[in-house]
Each structure stands twice: as structure tokens, then as C-alpha cells.
Coordinates of C-alpha atoms in Angstrom, one line a residue:
Chain A
M56 CA -10.7 -5.9 -7.7
I57 CA -11.4 -3.4 -5.0
A58 CA -11.5 0.3 -5.4
P59 CA -15.1 1.3 -4.7
D60 CA -16.2 4.2 -6.6
M61 CA -18.0 1.8 -6.0
A62 CA -16.4 -1.6 -6.8
T63 CA -17.2 -5.3 -6.4
M64 CA -19.4 -4.7 -3.5
L65 CA -23.1 -5.0 -2.8
G66 CA -23.8 -3.0 0.4
F67 CA -27.3 -2.8 2.0
V68 CA -27.8 -0.6 5.0
F69 CA -31.2 -0.4 6.8
T70 CA -32.6 1.9 9.5
D71 CA -35.9 2.1 11.2
A72 CA -35.8 5.9 11.1
K73 CA -38.5 7.7 9.0
I74 CA -36.3 9.7 6.6
P75 CA -37.4 10.6 3.1
G76 CA -35.5 9.2 0.2
S77 CA -34.0 12.5 -1.0
V78 CA -32.5 13.1 2.5
L79 CA -31.2 9.5 2.7
Q80 CA -29.5 9.9 -0.6
K81 CA -27.6 13.0 0.6
L82 CA -26.6 11.4 3.9
L83 CA -25.4 8.3 2.1
A84 CA -23.4 10.2 -0.5
D85 CA -21.7 12.2 2.1
A86 CA -20.9 9.2 4.3
A87 CA -19.7 7.1 1.3
D88 CA -17.3 9.8 0.2
K89 CA -15.6 9.5 3.6
S90 CA -15.6 5.7 3.7
L91 CA -16.3 3.3 0.8
N92 CA -15.1 5.8 -1.8
C93 CA -11.8 6.0 0.1
V94 CA -10.9 2.4 0.1
T95 CA -8.7 0.8 -2.5
V96 CA -6.9 -2.6 -2.8
D97 CA -5.7 -2.3 -6.4
G98 CA -7.4 0.7 -8.0
D99 CA -9.5 -1.5 -10.2
T100 CA -13.2 -0.9 -10.2
S101 CA -16.1 -3.2 -11.2
T102 CA -19.4 -2.7 -12.8
S103 CA -21.5 -4.2 -9.9
D104 CA -20.9 -1.7 -7.2
T105 CA -23.9 -0.9 -5.1
L106 CA -24.5 0.9 -1.8
L107 CA -28.1 1.1 -0.8
L108 CA -29.6 2.8 2.3
A109 CA -33.2 2.1 3.0
A110 CA -35.4 3.5 5.8
T111 CA -38.3 1.3 6.9
G112 CA -40.0 4.3 8.7
A113 CA -41.0 1.9 11.6
A114 CA -39.6 4.4 14.2
R115 CA -41.8 7.1 15.6
H116 CA -40.4 10.6 15.6
A117 CA -41.0 14.1 14.3
P118 CA -40.8 14.4 10.5
I119 CA -37.3 14.9 9.0
E120 CA -37.3 16.9 5.7
E121 CA -33.7 18.2 5.3
S122 CA -30.3 16.6 5.4
D123 CA -29.0 19.4 7.7
D124 CA -31.7 18.9 10.3
P125 CA -29.9 19.0 13.7
V126 CA -31.7 15.9 14.8
L127 CA -29.6 13.9 12.3
V128 CA -26.3 14.6 13.9
D129 CA -26.1 11.3 15.7
F130 CA -27.5 9.4 12.8
K131 CA -24.8 10.9 10.5
R132 CA -22.1 9.9 13.0
A133 CA -23.4 6.4 13.2
L134 CA -23.7 6.1 9.5
D135 CA -20.1 7.3 9.0
E136 CA -18.8 4.8 11.6
L137 CA -20.8 1.9 10.0
L138 CA -19.5 2.7 6.5
I139 CA -15.9 3.2 7.6
D140 CA -16.2 -0.2 9.4
L141 CA -17.4 -1.8 6.1
A142 CA -14.6 0.0 4.2
Q143 CA -12.0 -1.3 6.6
L144 CA -13.4 -4.9 6.4
L145 CA -13.0 -4.7 2.6
A146 CA -9.3 -3.7 2.8
R147 CA -8.6 -6.3 5.5
D148 CA -10.0 -8.9 3.1
G149 CA -8.0 -7.6 0.2
E150 CA -6.6 -10.2 -2.2
G151 CA -3.3 -11.3 -0.8
A152 CA -3.3 -8.4 1.7
T153 CA -0.7 -8.9 4.5
K154 CA -1.0 -5.3 5.9
F155 CA -3.9 -3.0 6.7
V156 CA -2.9 0.5 5.7
T157 CA -4.5 3.8 6.7
I158 CA -3.3 6.9 4.9
N159 CA -4.3 10.2 6.5
V160 CA -3.8 13.2 4.4
G161 CA -4.1 16.7 5.9
G162 CA -3.4 20.3 5.0
A163 CA -4.7 19.9 1.5
S164 CA -6.4 22.7 -0.4
S165 CA -9.7 20.7 -0.3
N166 CA -11.1 17.4 0.9
G167 CA -11.2 16.3 -2.7
A168 CA -7.6 17.1 -3.3
A169 CA -6.7 15.2 -0.1
R170 CA -8.6 12.1 -1.3
K171 CA -6.9 12.3 -4.7
I172 CA -3.5 12.4 -3.0
G173 CA -4.4 9.6 -0.6
L174 CA -5.6 7.4 -3.4
A175 CA -2.6 8.1 -5.6
V176 CA -0.3 7.0 -2.8
A177 CA -2.5 4.0 -1.9
N178 CA -2.6 2.8 -5.6
S179 CA 1.1 3.3 -6.4
P180 CA 2.5 -0.2 -6.9
L181 CA 5.9 1.0 -5.7
V182 CA 4.5 2.4 -2.4
K183 CA 2.4 -0.8 -2.0
T184 CA 5.4 -3.1 -2.5
A185 CA 7.5 -1.0 -0.2
L186 CA 4.8 -1.3 2.5
H187 CA 4.7 -5.0 1.9
G188 CA 8.5 -5.2 2.5
G189 CA 8.2 -2.9 5.5
D190 CA 10.5 -0.4 3.8
P191 CA 10.0 3.3 4.8
N192 CA 10.8 4.4 1.3
W193 CA 9.7 8.1 1.5
G194 CA 11.0 8.8 -2.0
R195 CA 8.3 6.6 -3.4
I196 CA 5.6 8.3 -1.3
L197 CA 6.8 11.8 -2.5
A198 CA 7.0 10.6 -6.2
A199 CA 3.4 9.3 -5.9
L200 CA 2.3 12.6 -4.4
G201 CA 4.0 14.6 -7.1
A202 CA 2.3 12.6 -9.9
A203 CA -1.2 12.8 -8.4
G204 CA -2.1 15.8 -10.5
V205 CA -2.8 18.0 -7.5
H206 CA -1.1 21.3 -6.7
L207 CA 1.7 20.9 -4.2
D208 CA 4.5 22.9 -2.5
P209 CA 7.1 20.2 -2.1
D210 CA 8.9 22.3 0.6
R211 CA 5.8 22.1 2.8
V212 CA 5.2 18.3 2.6
S213 CA 5.8 16.2 5.7
V214 CA 5.3 12.5 6.1
A215 CA 5.2 10.2 9.2
V216 CA 4.7 6.4 9.4
G217 CA 3.4 4.9 12.6
G218 CA 3.9 8.3 14.3
V219 CA 7.6 8.5 13.3
P220 CA 8.3 11.5 11.2
I221 CA 10.4 10.6 8.1
V222 CA 9.9 13.6 5.9
A223 CA 9.9 17.3 6.9
A224 CA 10.0 20.3 4.6
G225 CA 9.9 18.0 1.6
G226 CA 13.1 16.1 2.5
G227 CA 14.1 13.0 4.5
I228 CA 14.8 13.2 8.2
D229 CA 18.2 11.9 9.2
G230 CA 18.2 8.9 11.5
S231 CA 14.5 8.2 11.3
I232 CA 14.5 5.2 9.1
A233 CA 15.3 2.4 11.7
R234 CA 12.4 3.5 13.9
A235 CA 10.1 3.9 10.9
R236 CA 11.0 0.4 9.8
Q237 CA 10.0 -1.0 13.2
Q238 CA 6.6 0.6 12.8
L239 CA 6.2 -0.8 9.3
S240 CA 6.9 -4.3 10.5
K241 CA 3.4 -4.3 12.1
D242 CA 0.3 -5.7 10.5
E243 CA -1.5 -2.4 10.7
V244 CA 0.3 0.6 9.3
E245 CA -0.6 4.3 9.4
V246 CA 0.9 6.9 7.0
E247 CA 0.4 10.5 7.8
I248 CA 0.9 13.0 5.0
S249 CA 0.6 16.8 5.6
L250 CA 0.7 19.2 2.7
G251 CA 0.7 22.5 4.6
L252 CA -1.6 24.2 2.2
G253 CA -5.1 24.3 3.7
D254 CA -7.8 22.6 5.7
G255 CA -8.6 19.7 3.4
S256 CA -8.3 16.2 4.7
A257 CA -9.1 12.6 3.9
T258 CA -8.5 9.1 5.2
V259 CA -7.8 6.4 2.6
I260 CA -8.0 2.8 3.6
A261 CA -5.8 0.4 1.7
S262 CA -3.6 -2.7 1.7
D263 CA -0.2 -3.7 0.6
L264 CA 0.7 -5.5 -2.7
S265 CA 2.0 -9.0 -2.1
P266 CA 3.0 -11.9 -4.3
G267 CA -0.2 -13.5 -3.0
Y268 CA -2.2 -10.8 -4.8
V269 CA -0.5 -11.7 -8.1
Q270 CA -0.9 -15.4 -7.6
F271 CA -4.6 -15.0 -6.7
N272 CA -5.4 -12.9 -9.7
S273 CA -3.3 -14.7 -12.3
A274 CA -5.2 -17.9 -11.7
S275 CA -7.4 -18.6 -14.7
T276 CA -11.0 -17.5 -14.3
T277 CA -12.1 -18.0 -18.0
Chain B
M257 CA 9.1 2.4 -11.7
I258 CA 8.5 2.8 -15.4
A259 CA 5.7 4.9 -16.9
P260 CA 7.5 7.6 -18.8
D261 CA 5.7 10.8 -18.9
M262 CA 8.9 10.5 -18.7
A263 CA 10.0 8.1 -15.9
T264 CA 13.3 6.7 -14.7
M265 CA 15.0 7.2 -18.0
L266 CA 17.8 9.3 -19.3
G267 CA 17.6 9.2 -23.1
F268 CA 20.0 11.0 -25.4
V269 CA 19.5 11.0 -29.1
F270 CA 22.0 12.6 -31.5
T271 CA 21.9 13.5 -35.2
D272 CA 24.4 15.1 -37.6
A273 CA 21.5 17.0 -39.3
K274 CA 21.5 20.7 -39.1
I275 CA 18.1 21.4 -37.5
P276 CA 17.3 24.4 -35.3
G277 CA 16.3 23.7 -31.6
S278 CA 12.7 24.8 -32.0
V279 CA 12.2 22.4 -34.8
L280 CA 14.0 19.6 -33.0
Q281 CA 11.8 20.1 -29.9
K282 CA 8.6 19.8 -32.0
L283 CA 9.9 16.6 -33.7
L284 CA 10.9 15.1 -30.4
A285 CA 7.6 15.9 -28.7
D286 CA 5.6 14.3 -31.5
A287 CA 7.8 11.2 -31.6
A288 CA 7.8 10.8 -27.8
D289 CA 4.0 10.9 -27.6
K290 CA 4.0 7.8 -29.9
S291 CA 6.7 5.9 -28.1
L292 CA 8.2 6.7 -24.7
N293 CA 5.0 8.4 -23.5
C294 CA 3.2 5.2 -24.4
V295 CA 5.2 2.7 -22.4
T296 CA 4.3 1.6 -18.9
V297 CA 5.4 -1.1 -16.6
D298 CA 3.6 -0.1 -13.4
G299 CA 2.1 3.3 -13.9
D300 CA 4.6 4.9 -11.5
T301 CA 6.6 7.9 -12.7
S302 CA 9.9 9.2 -11.4
T303 CA 11.4 12.7 -11.2
S304 CA 14.5 12.0 -13.3
D305 CA 12.9 11.5 -16.7
T306 CA 14.9 13.0 -19.5
L307 CA 14.7 12.7 -23.3
L308 CA 17.1 14.9 -25.1
L309 CA 17.6 15.3 -28.9
A310 CA 20.7 17.1 -30.0
A311 CA 21.8 18.1 -33.6
T312 CA 25.5 18.5 -34.2
G313 CA 24.9 20.3 -37.5
A314 CA 27.9 18.4 -39.0
A315 CA 25.9 17.4 -42.0
R316 CA 25.7 19.6 -45.1
H317 CA 22.2 20.3 -46.5
A318 CA 19.8 23.1 -47.2
P319 CA 18.6 25.0 -44.1
I320 CA 15.6 23.5 -42.3
E321 CA 13.4 26.0 -40.5
E322 CA 10.0 24.4 -40.0
S323 CA 9.0 21.1 -38.5
D324 CA 6.6 20.4 -41.4
D325 CA 9.4 20.8 -44.0
P326 CA 8.9 17.8 -46.5
V327 CA 12.6 17.1 -46.3
L328 CA 12.0 15.9 -42.7
V329 CA 9.7 13.0 -43.6
D330 CA 12.4 10.3 -43.5
F331 CA 14.0 11.9 -40.4
K332 CA 10.6 11.8 -38.6
R333 CA 10.1 8.2 -39.5
A334 CA 13.6 7.2 -38.4
L335 CA 13.1 9.1 -35.1
D336 CA 9.8 7.4 -34.5
E337 CA 11.3 4.0 -35.1
L338 CA 14.3 4.7 -32.8
L339 CA 12.1 5.9 -29.9
I340 CA 9.7 3.0 -30.3
D341 CA 12.7 0.7 -30.2
L342 CA 13.8 2.4 -26.9
A343 CA 10.3 2.2 -25.5
Q344 CA 10.1 -1.5 -26.3
L345 CA 13.5 -2.1 -24.7
L346 CA 12.2 -0.4 -21.5
A347 CA 9.1 -2.7 -21.3
R348 CA 11.2 -5.8 -22.1
D349 CA 13.4 -4.9 -19.2
G350 CA 10.5 -4.2 -16.8
E351 CA 10.9 -5.4 -13.2
G352 CA 9.8 -9.0 -13.1
A353 CA 8.3 -8.8 -16.6
T354 CA 7.7 -12.3 -18.1
K355 CA 5.6 -11.0 -21.1
F356 CA 6.1 -8.2 -23.5
V357 CA 2.7 -6.7 -24.2
T358 CA 1.5 -4.5 -27.1
I359 CA -1.9 -2.9 -26.8
N360 CA -3.2 -1.4 -30.0
V361 CA -6.2 0.9 -29.6
G362 CA -8.2 2.0 -32.7
G363 CA -11.5 3.6 -33.5
A364 CA -11.2 6.2 -30.7
S365 CA -12.5 9.7 -30.8
S366 CA -8.9 11.0 -30.8
N367 CA -5.3 9.8 -30.5
G368 CA -5.3 11.2 -26.9
A369 CA -8.4 9.2 -26.0
A370 CA -6.9 6.1 -27.5
R371 CA -3.7 6.5 -25.5
K372 CA -5.7 7.1 -22.3
I373 CA -7.6 3.9 -22.9
G374 CA -4.5 1.9 -23.7
L375 CA -2.7 3.1 -20.6
A376 CA -5.7 2.4 -18.4
V377 CA -5.8 -1.2 -19.7
A378 CA -2.0 -1.5 -19.5
N379 CA -1.9 -0.2 -15.9
S380 CA -4.8 -2.3 -14.5
P381 CA -3.4 -4.7 -12.0
L382 CA -6.2 -7.2 -12.8
V383 CA -5.5 -7.1 -16.6
K384 CA -1.7 -7.4 -15.9
T385 CA -2.1 -10.4 -13.6
A386 CA -4.5 -12.0 -16.1
L387 CA -1.9 -11.5 -18.8
H388 CA 0.7 -13.0 -16.5
G389 CA -1.5 -16.1 -16.0
G390 CA -2.3 -16.3 -19.7
D391 CA -5.9 -15.9 -19.0
P392 CA -8.0 -14.2 -21.8
N393 CA -10.2 -12.4 -19.2
W394 CA -12.0 -10.0 -21.4
G395 CA -14.3 -8.8 -18.6
R396 CA -11.2 -7.3 -16.9
I397 CA -10.3 -5.5 -20.1
L398 CA -13.8 -4.1 -20.6
A399 CA -13.9 -3.0 -16.9
A400 CA -10.6 -1.2 -17.3
L401 CA -11.9 0.5 -20.5
G402 CA -15.1 1.5 -18.8
A403 CA -13.2 3.1 -15.9
A404 CA -10.7 5.0 -18.1
G405 CA -12.7 8.2 -18.0
V406 CA -13.2 8.3 -21.8
H407 CA -16.5 8.3 -23.6
L408 CA -17.4 4.8 -24.9
D409 CA -20.2 3.1 -26.6
P410 CA -19.9 -0.4 -25.0
D411 CA -22.0 -2.0 -27.9
R412 CA -19.3 -1.0 -30.4
V413 CA -16.3 -2.3 -28.5
S414 CA -14.4 -5.3 -29.9
V415 CA -11.2 -7.0 -28.5
A416 CA -8.8 -9.5 -29.9
V417 CA -5.7 -11.1 -28.4
G418 CA -3.0 -12.4 -30.7
G419 CA -5.4 -12.0 -33.6
V420 CA -8.2 -14.1 -32.0
P421 CA -11.4 -12.0 -31.6
I422 CA -12.8 -12.5 -28.0
V423 CA -15.2 -9.6 -27.8
A424 CA -17.6 -8.3 -30.4
A425 CA -20.3 -5.7 -30.0
G426 CA -19.3 -5.3 -26.3
G427 CA -19.8 -9.0 -25.4
G428 CA -17.8 -12.2 -25.3
I429 CA -17.5 -14.4 -28.4
D430 CA -18.5 -18.0 -27.7
G431 CA -15.9 -20.6 -28.2
S432 CA -13.0 -18.2 -28.6
I433 CA -11.3 -18.6 -25.2
A434 CA -9.2 -21.8 -25.9
R435 CA -7.6 -20.3 -29.0
A436 CA -7.0 -16.9 -27.2
R437 CA -5.4 -18.8 -24.2
Q438 CA -3.0 -20.4 -26.7
Q439 CA -2.0 -16.9 -27.9
L440 CA -1.5 -15.6 -24.4
S441 CA 0.8 -18.5 -23.5
K442 CA 3.5 -16.8 -25.7
D443 CA 6.1 -14.4 -24.4
E444 CA 5.0 -11.6 -26.7
V445 CA 1.3 -10.7 -26.6
E446 CA -0.8 -8.4 -28.7
V447 CA -4.1 -7.0 -27.5
E448 CA -6.2 -5.2 -30.1
I449 CA -9.0 -2.9 -28.9
S450 CA -11.4 -1.2 -31.3
L451 CA -13.9 1.4 -30.0
G452 CA -15.8 2.0 -33.2
L453 CA -16.1 5.7 -32.6
G454 CA -13.6 7.6 -34.8
D455 CA -10.1 7.6 -36.2
G456 CA -8.0 8.0 -33.1
S457 CA -5.4 5.3 -32.4
A458 CA -2.5 4.6 -30.1
T459 CA -0.1 1.8 -29.4
V460 CA 0.8 1.2 -25.7
I461 CA 3.8 -0.9 -24.8
A462 CA 3.6 -2.7 -21.5
S463 CA 4.5 -5.8 -19.5
D464 CA 2.6 -8.2 -17.2
L465 CA 2.6 -8.1 -13.4
S466 CA 4.4 -11.1 -11.8
P467 CA 5.3 -12.1 -8.3
G468 CA 8.8 -11.2 -9.4
Y469 CA 7.8 -7.6 -9.7
V470 CA 6.6 -7.6 -6.1
Q471 CA 9.6 -9.4 -4.8
F472 CA 12.0 -7.0 -6.6
N473 CA 10.2 -3.9 -5.3
S474 CA 9.5 -5.0 -1.8
A475 CA 13.2 -5.6 -1.1
S476 CA 14.4 -2.8 1.2
T477 CA 16.1 0.2 -0.5
T478 CA 16.3 2.5 2.5

């Protein structure tokens, strides 16, 4: 049960910086959208999701009043990195997960569209089982893209796995499958999707779907 | 890969009635929304979905010009029954399916909302694995309802499995689990969800998620 938005996670982050609550909230929301709201194991959410960022104010520095204060650049980067680390830990610990999957979506009309595409691909049972089997089944990736409810130009879509291009201009690339299969045999898999439409991008963190997931979750809990 | 909307299905239905194309299209769309657009095995759609209704016009009868012609009442009922039969056959033949699941949603604000709720529950991997394990895990059903993106009043939600009430007024019913588990041990399972909000209803036809599904779909196809 992991698809934060938030889900099944109690996250508490502390800083000694002296940052007012309204600014912390904005920083946290921005960072969460790039990390914990981009991780999914099975698409199922829970009711107990929490991500909390608290500032003790113990540090001494000039007052910070706005989330776009230039002094926050490093803080934002550190917060992004920390939350992405947490998101990756969640996926690595996914129920029955045998592969850690990163889906980079680029060239979307917006960051939101890129995230929607990435999550649609990451949550497709057919993509997840293909990844489990190490099968570079690009047709399943394109079918998941096409059903994501986001505007696409199929002729501009390209896909690569582990750096091996398997789809260009919306169609399969001859002779690419054997090398792609080799990449997918690894424990860590990267899928690159480019839509060729704009500057929107997102990185979705996910896992495969294994028989172990089904066994774990079909055990009685009532 | 079965979640018609339409998906992975070529359906051809013929009648000897003499009904113009525009009327046939309306009849077919109405009947498909209650049947083939309400079946899901894994939520994944394909690009080759087709449902076609053709009238040979061989039969002799008075002209039919409108889809609400009273003479069509029996025809509509027969078409509904036929398409629901086809939808059920799809779910029974689902990849790795070990249980045939019917989810009846009632008391929704509209039929569309009821269908959205039913599909959200039917596509939740956690609900599907619980059904596979015969586990009356009503918390997973409520979590899937809550994440469906449809307005709900949790205090009005009730759920029954195989006729055994397990949730009333949004909470679990003490002492109901053993009897519910007995119902879920069967090959055919019925889940009743009542939202207490309006007259909208839908019946969604589905299957469980088994290790067999994962094994089938992680076998290489490229």
C-alpha cells in the first residue's frame, strides 16, 4: 500500500533553521511534489499519510520571510535531496519488490502532465510485470502512456531503458531489444520517456510487480 | 490487459432487426456502459478495442427511427443481457483469475459516480489481493473508495460481501468477519457497496489478482 499522495507513511523532518511556518509549508509542498508524491509501489493510498517539516529556530541567522528568499537555495536543494532519498527508500522496501525503477519523463506540456504520465506507466500492472520479467515490452509502455488522460503526439514519443533507445517517433527500434533486455536484467532500472511537446518533466520512483507482492498482500490481515 | 473502455476485445453483435445506424449506435453505447465498460481485470486498456453492432434489416417490421421507440424495450433488454454475458466471460477468462467478482455499487450521486467507485475498488491491487486470499479486509475497500475522487460521506457507507454486512455507517461490524470469510472462500464473490447519497448505481465485473497473473504477464513477449 504505497502511493504517497501521501500513503502509509509518517515522515518527520526537522531543521534548526529559523523559518516561519507559512514558508516551511511552501518549501515542503514543492519538495514533496518532486519526491514523495512521485513514488508508487501499487497505486493504492492510505488514510494515514503524513509529512511534517518542523523548524526549531535554534540556528542564528537573518530573518526569513518569503519562500523565494535567495538564502533558501541551498536549504531547498538539501530538502529535495532528503525527500527523494526517503521516496527511494520507500520504493526499495516495496512489498515483494525485486527491482527499483526510476521513470524519467521529459518533454511534457507541464510538470504535472509529466508526473501523471510517469505515474500511469509506473502503476500499469502490465508494465510492472514486464519489468519484473525483464521484458522490454515497449508496446505496454506506449499503451499506458496513451491511457493516461494527457494530450500526446504519438509520433513524437521516444523511450529508452537503461540508456538503450527502444522507441523513436512512436515506433519500435529494430534490433534494440536484446541490449534493452540486458539492461532490464539489473536490479535497478531506468526508463526514459520523452514526449517532444514542451519543457515539463518529472521523475517517478517505483518498483516491479512480483508474485511476492501478491503473496504478501493476500495473506489474511482480518 | 483487460479493462474495456474498450480493451483487447473485438466484439461483433448482429441482429436481423431493421434499425438505422444512428439508433443502433445509441442503443449500443447505452448497453456498453452497463456491461463491457464495467469490466476490469487489471485496469490496463489496449488500442484494439472494438464493439460493433450491425443490423441486417432482414426482419420485417414497422420502421424504427428513434432509440426511445417503445417497440425497442425488449431489444434493449436482450442487448443488455448479451453484453453483460460477454463482459462476464471476459472476467472469468482473466489472466490468472481464480475468482469471479461482482461489485454492486448503489446509493451514489449518479450512475457515473457509482461506476467510478466500482472500478476504483475493482482495480485496487490491495482489494484484489485480499479477494484472492479470501480476506474480508473492509479497510482496503474503504481506502479504495476514499481515493476514487468521488464525493462521499464516510458515515453513510455500508459494505457487504456475499450478503454478509461487514461495514455499517462507515465502520466495521463486530463479529461479521468469520461469516464474510466463508463467503469469500467461494469462486464467485459479490461485494455490495452502498453510499447512501442518491439513486446512482453500477455493477462492475472483475477478478482477483493472483500470482498466476504476474507469472503470465512477466513471461517475455518481445
